[in-house]
JSON list of C-alpha atoms and ligand atoms in Angstrom, two decimals:
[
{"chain": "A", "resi": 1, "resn": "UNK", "atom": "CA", "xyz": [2.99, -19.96, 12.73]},
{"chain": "A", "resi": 2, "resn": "UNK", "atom": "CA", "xyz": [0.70, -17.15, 12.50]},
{"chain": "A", "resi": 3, "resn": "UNK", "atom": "CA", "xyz": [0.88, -14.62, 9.73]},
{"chain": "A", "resi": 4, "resn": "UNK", "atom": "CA", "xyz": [-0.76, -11.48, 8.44]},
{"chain": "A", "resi": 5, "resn": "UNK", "atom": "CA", "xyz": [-1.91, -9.82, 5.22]},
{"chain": "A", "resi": 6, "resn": "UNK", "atom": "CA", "xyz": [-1.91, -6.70, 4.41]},
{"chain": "A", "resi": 7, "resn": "UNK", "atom": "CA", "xyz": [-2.81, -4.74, 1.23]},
{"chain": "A", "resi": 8, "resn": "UNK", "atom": "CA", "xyz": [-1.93, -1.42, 0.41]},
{"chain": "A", "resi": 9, "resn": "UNK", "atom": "CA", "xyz": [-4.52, 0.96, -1.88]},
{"chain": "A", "resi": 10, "resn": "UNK", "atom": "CA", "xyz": [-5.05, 4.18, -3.67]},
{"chain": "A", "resi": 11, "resn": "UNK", "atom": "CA", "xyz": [-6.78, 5.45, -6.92]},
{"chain": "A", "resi": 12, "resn": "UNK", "atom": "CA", "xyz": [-5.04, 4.00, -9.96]},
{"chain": "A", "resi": 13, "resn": "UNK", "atom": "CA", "xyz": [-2.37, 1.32, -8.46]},
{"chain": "A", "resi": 14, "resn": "UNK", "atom": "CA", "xyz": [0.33, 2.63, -10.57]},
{"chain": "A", "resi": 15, "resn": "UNK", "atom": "CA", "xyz": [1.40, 4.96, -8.42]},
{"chain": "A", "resi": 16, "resn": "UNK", "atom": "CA", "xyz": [1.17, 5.38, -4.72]},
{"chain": "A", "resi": 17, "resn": "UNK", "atom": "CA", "xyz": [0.34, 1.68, -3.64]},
{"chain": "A", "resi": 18, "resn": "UNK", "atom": "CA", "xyz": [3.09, -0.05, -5.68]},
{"chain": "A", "resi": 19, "resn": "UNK", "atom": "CA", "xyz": [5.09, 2.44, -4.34]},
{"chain": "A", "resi": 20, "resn": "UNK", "atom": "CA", "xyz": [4.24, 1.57, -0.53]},
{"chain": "A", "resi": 21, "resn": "UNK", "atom": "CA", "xyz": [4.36, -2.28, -1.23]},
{"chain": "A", "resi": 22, "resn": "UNK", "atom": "CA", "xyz": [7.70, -2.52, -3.07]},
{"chain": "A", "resi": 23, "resn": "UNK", "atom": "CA", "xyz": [8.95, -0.50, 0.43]},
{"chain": "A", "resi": 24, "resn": "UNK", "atom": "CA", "xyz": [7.66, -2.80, 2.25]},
{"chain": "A", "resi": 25, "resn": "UNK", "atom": "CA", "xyz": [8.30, -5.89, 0.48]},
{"chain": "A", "resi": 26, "resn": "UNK", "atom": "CA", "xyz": [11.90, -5.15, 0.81]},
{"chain": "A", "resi": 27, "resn": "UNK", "atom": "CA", "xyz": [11.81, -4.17, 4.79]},
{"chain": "A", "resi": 28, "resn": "UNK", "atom": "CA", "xyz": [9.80, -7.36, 5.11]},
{"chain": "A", "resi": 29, "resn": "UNK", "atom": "CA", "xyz": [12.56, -9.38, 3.70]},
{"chain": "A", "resi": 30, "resn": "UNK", "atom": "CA", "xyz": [15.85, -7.50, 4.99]},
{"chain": "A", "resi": 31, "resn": "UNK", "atom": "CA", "xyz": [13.74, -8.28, 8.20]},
{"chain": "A", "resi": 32, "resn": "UNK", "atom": "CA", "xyz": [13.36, -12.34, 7.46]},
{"chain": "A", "resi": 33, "resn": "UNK", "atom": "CA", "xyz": [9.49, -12.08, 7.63]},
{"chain": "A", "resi": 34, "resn": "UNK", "atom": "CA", "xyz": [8.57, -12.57, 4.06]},
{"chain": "A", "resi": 35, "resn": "UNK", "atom": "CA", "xyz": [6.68, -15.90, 4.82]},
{"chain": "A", "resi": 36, "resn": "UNK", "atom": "CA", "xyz": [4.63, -14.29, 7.68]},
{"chain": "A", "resi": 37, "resn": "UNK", "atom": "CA", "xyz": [3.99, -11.00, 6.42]},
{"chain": "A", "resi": 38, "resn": "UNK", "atom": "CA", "xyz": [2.16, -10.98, 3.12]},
{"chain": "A", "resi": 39, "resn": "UNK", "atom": "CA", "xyz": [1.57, -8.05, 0.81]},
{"chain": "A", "resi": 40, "resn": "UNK", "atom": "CA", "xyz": [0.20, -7.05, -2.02]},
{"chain": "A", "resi": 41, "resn": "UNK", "atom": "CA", "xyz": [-1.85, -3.38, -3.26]},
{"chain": "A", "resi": 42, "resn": "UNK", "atom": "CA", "xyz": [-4.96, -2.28, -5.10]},
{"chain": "A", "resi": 43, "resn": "UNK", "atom": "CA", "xyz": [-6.51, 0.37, -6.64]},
{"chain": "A", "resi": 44, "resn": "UNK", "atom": "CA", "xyz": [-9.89, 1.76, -6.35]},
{"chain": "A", "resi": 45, "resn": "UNK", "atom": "CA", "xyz": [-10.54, 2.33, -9.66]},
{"chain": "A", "resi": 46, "resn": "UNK", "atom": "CA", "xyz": [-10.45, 0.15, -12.99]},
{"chain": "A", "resi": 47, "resn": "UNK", "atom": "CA", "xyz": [-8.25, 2.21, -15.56]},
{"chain": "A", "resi": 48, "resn": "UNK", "atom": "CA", "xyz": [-4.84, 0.69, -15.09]},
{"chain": "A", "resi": 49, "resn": "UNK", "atom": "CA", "xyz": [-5.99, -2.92, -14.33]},
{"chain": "A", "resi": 50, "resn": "UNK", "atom": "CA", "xyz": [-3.21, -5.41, -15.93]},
{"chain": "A", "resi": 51, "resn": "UNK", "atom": "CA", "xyz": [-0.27, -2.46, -16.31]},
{"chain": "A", "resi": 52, "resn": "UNK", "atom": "CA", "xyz": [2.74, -2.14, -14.81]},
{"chain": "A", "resi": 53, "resn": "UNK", "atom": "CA", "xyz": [3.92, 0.58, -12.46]},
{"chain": "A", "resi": 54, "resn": "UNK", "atom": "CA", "xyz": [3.61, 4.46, -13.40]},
{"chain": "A", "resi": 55, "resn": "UNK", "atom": "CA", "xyz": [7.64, 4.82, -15.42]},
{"chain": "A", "resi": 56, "resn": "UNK", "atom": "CA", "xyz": [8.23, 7.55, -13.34]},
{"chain": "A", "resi": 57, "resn": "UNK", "atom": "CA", "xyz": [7.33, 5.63, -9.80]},
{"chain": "A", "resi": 58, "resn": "UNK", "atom": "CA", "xyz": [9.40, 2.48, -11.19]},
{"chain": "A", "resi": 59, "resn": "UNK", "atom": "CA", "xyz": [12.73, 5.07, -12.04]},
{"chain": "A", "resi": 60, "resn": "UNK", "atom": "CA", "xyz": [12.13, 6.86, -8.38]},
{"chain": "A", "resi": 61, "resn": "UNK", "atom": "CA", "xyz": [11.75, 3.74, -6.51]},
{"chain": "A", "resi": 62, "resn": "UNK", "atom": "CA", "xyz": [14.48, 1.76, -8.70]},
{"chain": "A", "resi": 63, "resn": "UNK", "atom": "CA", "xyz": [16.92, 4.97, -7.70]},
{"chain": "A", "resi": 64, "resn": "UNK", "atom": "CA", "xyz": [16.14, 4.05, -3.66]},
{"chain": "A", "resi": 65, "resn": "UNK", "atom": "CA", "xyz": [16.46, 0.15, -4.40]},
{"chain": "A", "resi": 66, "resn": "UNK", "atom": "CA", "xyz": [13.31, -0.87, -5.05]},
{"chain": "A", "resi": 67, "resn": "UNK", "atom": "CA", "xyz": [12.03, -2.81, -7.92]},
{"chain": "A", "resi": 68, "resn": "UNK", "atom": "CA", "xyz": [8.51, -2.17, -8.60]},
{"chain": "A", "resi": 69, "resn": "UNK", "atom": "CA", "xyz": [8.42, -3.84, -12.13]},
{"chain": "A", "resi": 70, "resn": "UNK", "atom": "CA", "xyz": [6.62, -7.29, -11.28]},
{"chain": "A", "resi": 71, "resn": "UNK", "atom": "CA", "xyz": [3.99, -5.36, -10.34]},
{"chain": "A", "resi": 72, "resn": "UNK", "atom": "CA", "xyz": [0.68, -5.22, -12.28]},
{"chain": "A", "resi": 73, "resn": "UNK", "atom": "CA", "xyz": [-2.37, -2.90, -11.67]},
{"chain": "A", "resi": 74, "resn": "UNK", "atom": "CA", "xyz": [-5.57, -4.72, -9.83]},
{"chain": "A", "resi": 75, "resn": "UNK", "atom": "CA", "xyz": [-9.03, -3.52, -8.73]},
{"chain": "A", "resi": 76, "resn": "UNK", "atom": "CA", "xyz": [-9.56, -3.70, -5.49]},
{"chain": "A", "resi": 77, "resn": "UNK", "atom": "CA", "xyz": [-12.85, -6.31, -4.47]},
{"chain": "A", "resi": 78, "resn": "UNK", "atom": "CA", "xyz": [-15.02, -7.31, -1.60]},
{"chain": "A", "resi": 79, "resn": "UNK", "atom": "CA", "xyz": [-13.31, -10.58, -1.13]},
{"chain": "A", "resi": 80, "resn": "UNK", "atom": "CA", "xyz": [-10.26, -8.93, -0.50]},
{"chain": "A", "resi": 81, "resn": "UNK", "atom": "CA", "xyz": [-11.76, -7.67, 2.71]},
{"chain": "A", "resi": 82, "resn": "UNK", "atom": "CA", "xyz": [-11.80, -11.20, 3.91]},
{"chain": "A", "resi": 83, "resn": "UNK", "atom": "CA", "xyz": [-8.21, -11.50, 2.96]},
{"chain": "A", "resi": 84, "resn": "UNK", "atom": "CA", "xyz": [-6.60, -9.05, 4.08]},
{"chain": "A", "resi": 85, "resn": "UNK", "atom": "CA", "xyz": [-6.18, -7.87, 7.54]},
{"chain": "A", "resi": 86, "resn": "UNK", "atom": "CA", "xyz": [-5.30, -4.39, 7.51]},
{"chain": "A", "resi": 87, "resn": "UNK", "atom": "CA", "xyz": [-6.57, -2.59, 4.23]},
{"chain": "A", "resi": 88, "resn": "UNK", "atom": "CA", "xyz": [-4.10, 0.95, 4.31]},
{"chain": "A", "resi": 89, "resn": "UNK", "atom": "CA", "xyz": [-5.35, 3.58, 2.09]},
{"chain": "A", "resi": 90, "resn": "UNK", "atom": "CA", "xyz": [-3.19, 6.13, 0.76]},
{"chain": "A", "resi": 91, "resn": "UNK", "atom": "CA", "xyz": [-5.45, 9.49, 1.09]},
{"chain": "A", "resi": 92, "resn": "UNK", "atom": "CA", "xyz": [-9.31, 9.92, 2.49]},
{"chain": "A", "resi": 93, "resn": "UNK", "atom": "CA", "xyz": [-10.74, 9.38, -0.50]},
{"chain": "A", "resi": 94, "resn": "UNK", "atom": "CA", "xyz": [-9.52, 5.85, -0.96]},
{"chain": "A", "resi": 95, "resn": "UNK", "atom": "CA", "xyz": [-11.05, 5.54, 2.38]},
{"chain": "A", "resi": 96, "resn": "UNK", "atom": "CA", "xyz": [-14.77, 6.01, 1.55]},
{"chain": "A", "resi": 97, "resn": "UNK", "atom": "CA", "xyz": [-14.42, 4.72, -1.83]},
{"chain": "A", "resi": 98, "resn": "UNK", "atom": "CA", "xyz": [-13.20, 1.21, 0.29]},
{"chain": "A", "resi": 99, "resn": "UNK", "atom": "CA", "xyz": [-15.70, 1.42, 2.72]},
{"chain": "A", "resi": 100, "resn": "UNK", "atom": "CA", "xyz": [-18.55, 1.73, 0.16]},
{"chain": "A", "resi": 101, "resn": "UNK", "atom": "CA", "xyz": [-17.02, -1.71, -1.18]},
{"chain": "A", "resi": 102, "resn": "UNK", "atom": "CA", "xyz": [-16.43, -2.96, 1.93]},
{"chain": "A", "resi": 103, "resn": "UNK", "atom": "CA", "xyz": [-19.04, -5.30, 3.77]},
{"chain": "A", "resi": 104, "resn": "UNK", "atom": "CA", "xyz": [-19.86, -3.82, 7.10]},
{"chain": "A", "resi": 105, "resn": "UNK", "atom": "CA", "xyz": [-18.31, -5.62, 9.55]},
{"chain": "A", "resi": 106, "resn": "UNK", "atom": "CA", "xyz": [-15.33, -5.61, 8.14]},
{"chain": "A", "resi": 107, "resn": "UNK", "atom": "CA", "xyz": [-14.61, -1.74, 7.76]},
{"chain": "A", "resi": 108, "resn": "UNK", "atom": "CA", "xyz": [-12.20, -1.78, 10.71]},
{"chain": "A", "resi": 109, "resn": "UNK", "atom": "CA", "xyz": [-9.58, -3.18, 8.77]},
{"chain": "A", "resi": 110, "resn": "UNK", "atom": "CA", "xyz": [-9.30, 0.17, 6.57]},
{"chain": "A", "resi": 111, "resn": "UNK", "atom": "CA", "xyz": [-6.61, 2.21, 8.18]},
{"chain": "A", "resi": 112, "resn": "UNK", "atom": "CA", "xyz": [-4.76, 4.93, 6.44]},
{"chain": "A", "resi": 113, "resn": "UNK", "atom": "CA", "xyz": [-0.89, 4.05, 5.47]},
{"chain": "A", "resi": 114, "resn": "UNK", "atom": "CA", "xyz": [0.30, 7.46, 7.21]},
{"chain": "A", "resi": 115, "resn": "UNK", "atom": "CA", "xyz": [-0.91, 6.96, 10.55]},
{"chain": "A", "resi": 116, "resn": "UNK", "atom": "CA", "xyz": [1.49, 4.29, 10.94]},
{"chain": "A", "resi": 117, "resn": "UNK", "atom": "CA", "xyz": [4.52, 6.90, 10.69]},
{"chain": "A", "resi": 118, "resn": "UNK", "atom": "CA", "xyz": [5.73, 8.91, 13.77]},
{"chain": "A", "resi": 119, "resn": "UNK", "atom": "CA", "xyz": [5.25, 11.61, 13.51]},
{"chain": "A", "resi": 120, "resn": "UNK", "atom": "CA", "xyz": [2.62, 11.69, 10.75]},
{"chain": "A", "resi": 121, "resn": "UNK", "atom": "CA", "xyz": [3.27, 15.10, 9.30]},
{"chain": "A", "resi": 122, "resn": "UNK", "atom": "CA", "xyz": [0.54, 14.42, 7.04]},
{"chain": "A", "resi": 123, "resn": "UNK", "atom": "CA", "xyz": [-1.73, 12.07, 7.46]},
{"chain": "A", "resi": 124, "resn": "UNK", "atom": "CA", "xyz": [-2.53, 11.77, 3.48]},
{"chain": "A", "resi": 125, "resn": "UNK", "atom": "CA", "xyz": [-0.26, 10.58, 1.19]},
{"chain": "A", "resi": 126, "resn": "UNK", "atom": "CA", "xyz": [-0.34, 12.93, -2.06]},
{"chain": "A", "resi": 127, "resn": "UNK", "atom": "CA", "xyz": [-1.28, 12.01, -5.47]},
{"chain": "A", "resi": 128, "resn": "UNK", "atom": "CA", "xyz": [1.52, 12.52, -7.89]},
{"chain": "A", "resi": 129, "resn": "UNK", "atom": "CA", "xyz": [0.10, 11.34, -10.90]},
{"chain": "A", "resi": 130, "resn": "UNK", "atom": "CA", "xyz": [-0.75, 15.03, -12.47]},
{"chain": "A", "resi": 131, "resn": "UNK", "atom": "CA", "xyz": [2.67, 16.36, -11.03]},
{"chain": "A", "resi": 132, "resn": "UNK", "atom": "CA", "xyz": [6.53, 16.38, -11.16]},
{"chain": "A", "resi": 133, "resn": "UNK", "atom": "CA", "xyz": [9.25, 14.05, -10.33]},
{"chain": "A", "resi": 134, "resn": "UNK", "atom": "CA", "xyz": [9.06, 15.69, -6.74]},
{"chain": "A", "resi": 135, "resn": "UNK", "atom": "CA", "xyz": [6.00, 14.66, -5.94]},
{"chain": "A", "resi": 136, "resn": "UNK", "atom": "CA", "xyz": [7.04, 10.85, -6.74]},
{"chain": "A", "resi": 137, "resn": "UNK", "atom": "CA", "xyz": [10.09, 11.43, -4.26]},
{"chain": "A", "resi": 138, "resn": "UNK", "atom": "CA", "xyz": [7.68, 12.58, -2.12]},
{"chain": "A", "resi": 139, "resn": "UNK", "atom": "CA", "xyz": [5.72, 9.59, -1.79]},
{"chain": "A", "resi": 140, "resn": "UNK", "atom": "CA", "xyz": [8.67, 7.67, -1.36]},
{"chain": "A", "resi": 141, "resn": "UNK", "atom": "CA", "xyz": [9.13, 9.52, 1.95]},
{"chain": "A", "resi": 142, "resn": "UNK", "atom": "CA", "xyz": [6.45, 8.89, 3.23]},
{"chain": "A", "resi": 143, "resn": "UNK", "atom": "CA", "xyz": [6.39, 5.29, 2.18]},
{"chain": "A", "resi": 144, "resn": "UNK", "atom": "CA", "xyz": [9.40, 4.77, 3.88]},
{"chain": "A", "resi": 145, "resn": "UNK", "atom": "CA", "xyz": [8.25, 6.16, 7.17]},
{"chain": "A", "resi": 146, "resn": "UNK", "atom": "CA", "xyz": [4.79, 4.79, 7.46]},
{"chain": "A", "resi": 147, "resn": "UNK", "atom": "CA", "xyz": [6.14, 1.12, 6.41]},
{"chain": "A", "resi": 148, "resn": "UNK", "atom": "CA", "xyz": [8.80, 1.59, 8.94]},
{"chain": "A", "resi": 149, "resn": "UNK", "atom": "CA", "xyz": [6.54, 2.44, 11.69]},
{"chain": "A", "resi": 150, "resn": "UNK", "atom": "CA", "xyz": [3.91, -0.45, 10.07]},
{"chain": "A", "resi": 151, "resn": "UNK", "atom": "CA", "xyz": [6.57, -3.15, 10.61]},
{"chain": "A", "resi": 152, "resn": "UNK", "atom": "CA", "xyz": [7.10, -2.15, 14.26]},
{"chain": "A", "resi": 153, "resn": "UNK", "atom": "CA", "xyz": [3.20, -2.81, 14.71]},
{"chain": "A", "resi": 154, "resn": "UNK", "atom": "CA", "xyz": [2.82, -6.09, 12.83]},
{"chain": "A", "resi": 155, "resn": "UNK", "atom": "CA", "xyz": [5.88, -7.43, 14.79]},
{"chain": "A", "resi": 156, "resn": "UNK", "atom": "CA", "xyz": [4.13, -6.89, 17.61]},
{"chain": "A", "resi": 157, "resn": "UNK", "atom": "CA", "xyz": [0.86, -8.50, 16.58]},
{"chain": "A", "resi": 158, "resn": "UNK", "atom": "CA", "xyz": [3.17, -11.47, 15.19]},
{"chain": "A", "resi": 159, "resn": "UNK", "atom": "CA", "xyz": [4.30, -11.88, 18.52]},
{"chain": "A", "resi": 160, "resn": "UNK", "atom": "CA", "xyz": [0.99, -11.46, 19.93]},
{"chain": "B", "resi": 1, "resn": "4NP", "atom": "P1", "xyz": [-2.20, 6.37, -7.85]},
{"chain": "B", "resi": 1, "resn": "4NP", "atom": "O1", "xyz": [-2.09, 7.56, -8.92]},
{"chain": "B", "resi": 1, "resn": "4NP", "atom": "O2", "xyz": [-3.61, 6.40, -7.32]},
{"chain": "B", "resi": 1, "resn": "4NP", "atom": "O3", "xyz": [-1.19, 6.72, -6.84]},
{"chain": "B", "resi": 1, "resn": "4NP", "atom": "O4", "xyz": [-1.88, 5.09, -8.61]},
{"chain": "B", "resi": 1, "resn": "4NP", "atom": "C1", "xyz": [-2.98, 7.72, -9.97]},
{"chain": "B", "resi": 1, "resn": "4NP", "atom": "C2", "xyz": [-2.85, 6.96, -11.10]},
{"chain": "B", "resi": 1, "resn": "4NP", "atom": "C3", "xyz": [-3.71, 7.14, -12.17]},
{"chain": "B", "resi": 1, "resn": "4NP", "atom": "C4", "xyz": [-4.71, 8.10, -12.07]},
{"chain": "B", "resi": 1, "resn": "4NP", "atom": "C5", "xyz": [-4.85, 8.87, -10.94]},
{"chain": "B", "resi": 1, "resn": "4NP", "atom": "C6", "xyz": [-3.99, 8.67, -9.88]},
{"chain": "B", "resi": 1, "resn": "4NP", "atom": "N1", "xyz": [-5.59, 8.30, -13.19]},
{"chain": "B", "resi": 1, "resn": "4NP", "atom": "O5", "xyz": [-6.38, 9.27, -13.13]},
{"chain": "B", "resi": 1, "resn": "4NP", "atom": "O6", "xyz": [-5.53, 7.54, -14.16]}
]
């Protein structure tokens, strides 16, 4: 049975890529592919390593059924490049802070979570850590179109 790993990442992990995987965790399993699709998220940077999900992501994403608080804050790392097979980075910044981690030959495997939706209005997905509740929503959004769109292309490489 083949399966794939993916791994979702932004800056802090508290936010934006606990968001995207608790989305996608739960289409994975209202789908029945929990044991071929794994998932999990990173951050880029070290300050919330070991913490739970942002309060205000948890109460958004609790609101749209999704429960984000197993989740615990992690540093992205080069091995993880070996891991994974798609590395989806929440804005362009993620992006060259993964590729400078990032061995080489491996740097095709960081895409960025929006072009997955259709359309991708934006292809960035927003940093709501300095705003309001909006911006949390906001994410949500665009969570829930870009794993929506994601799924469609991983079936299709599962049945590849
Ligand atoms: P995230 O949001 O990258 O979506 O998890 C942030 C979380 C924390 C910080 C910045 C962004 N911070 O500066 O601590």
């Amino acid at each position: 049975m083949n399966t794939v790993s993916i791994c979702f990442v932004c800056l802090g992990n508290i936010c934006r890529s606990p968001t995207a995987e608790g989305v996608m965790r739960h289409l994975v399993n209202e789908a029945g592919l929990h044991e071929r699709i794994h998932i999990d998220s990173a951050g880029t940077g070290d300050w919330h390593i070991g913490e739970a999900p942002d309060p205000r992501a948890q109460r958004a994403a609790g609101a749209r059924g999704y429960d984000l608080s197993a989740l615990r804050g992690r540093q992205i790392a080069q091995a993880d490049f070996e891991r994974f097979d798609l590395v989806l980075a929440m804005d362009e910044a993620n992006v060259a802070a993964l590729r400078s981690v990032c061995p080489p030959a491996l740097r095709d495997k960081i895409r960025l979570l929006m072009g997955f939706a259709s359309p991708a209005a934006s292809l960035e997905v927003s940093d709501p850590y300095f705003g309001g509740a909006e911006g949390f929503e906001a994410v949500l959004d665009q969570c829930e179109a870009a794993c929506a769109g994601l799924l469609a292309v991983l079936r299709k490489r599962l049945a590849a």
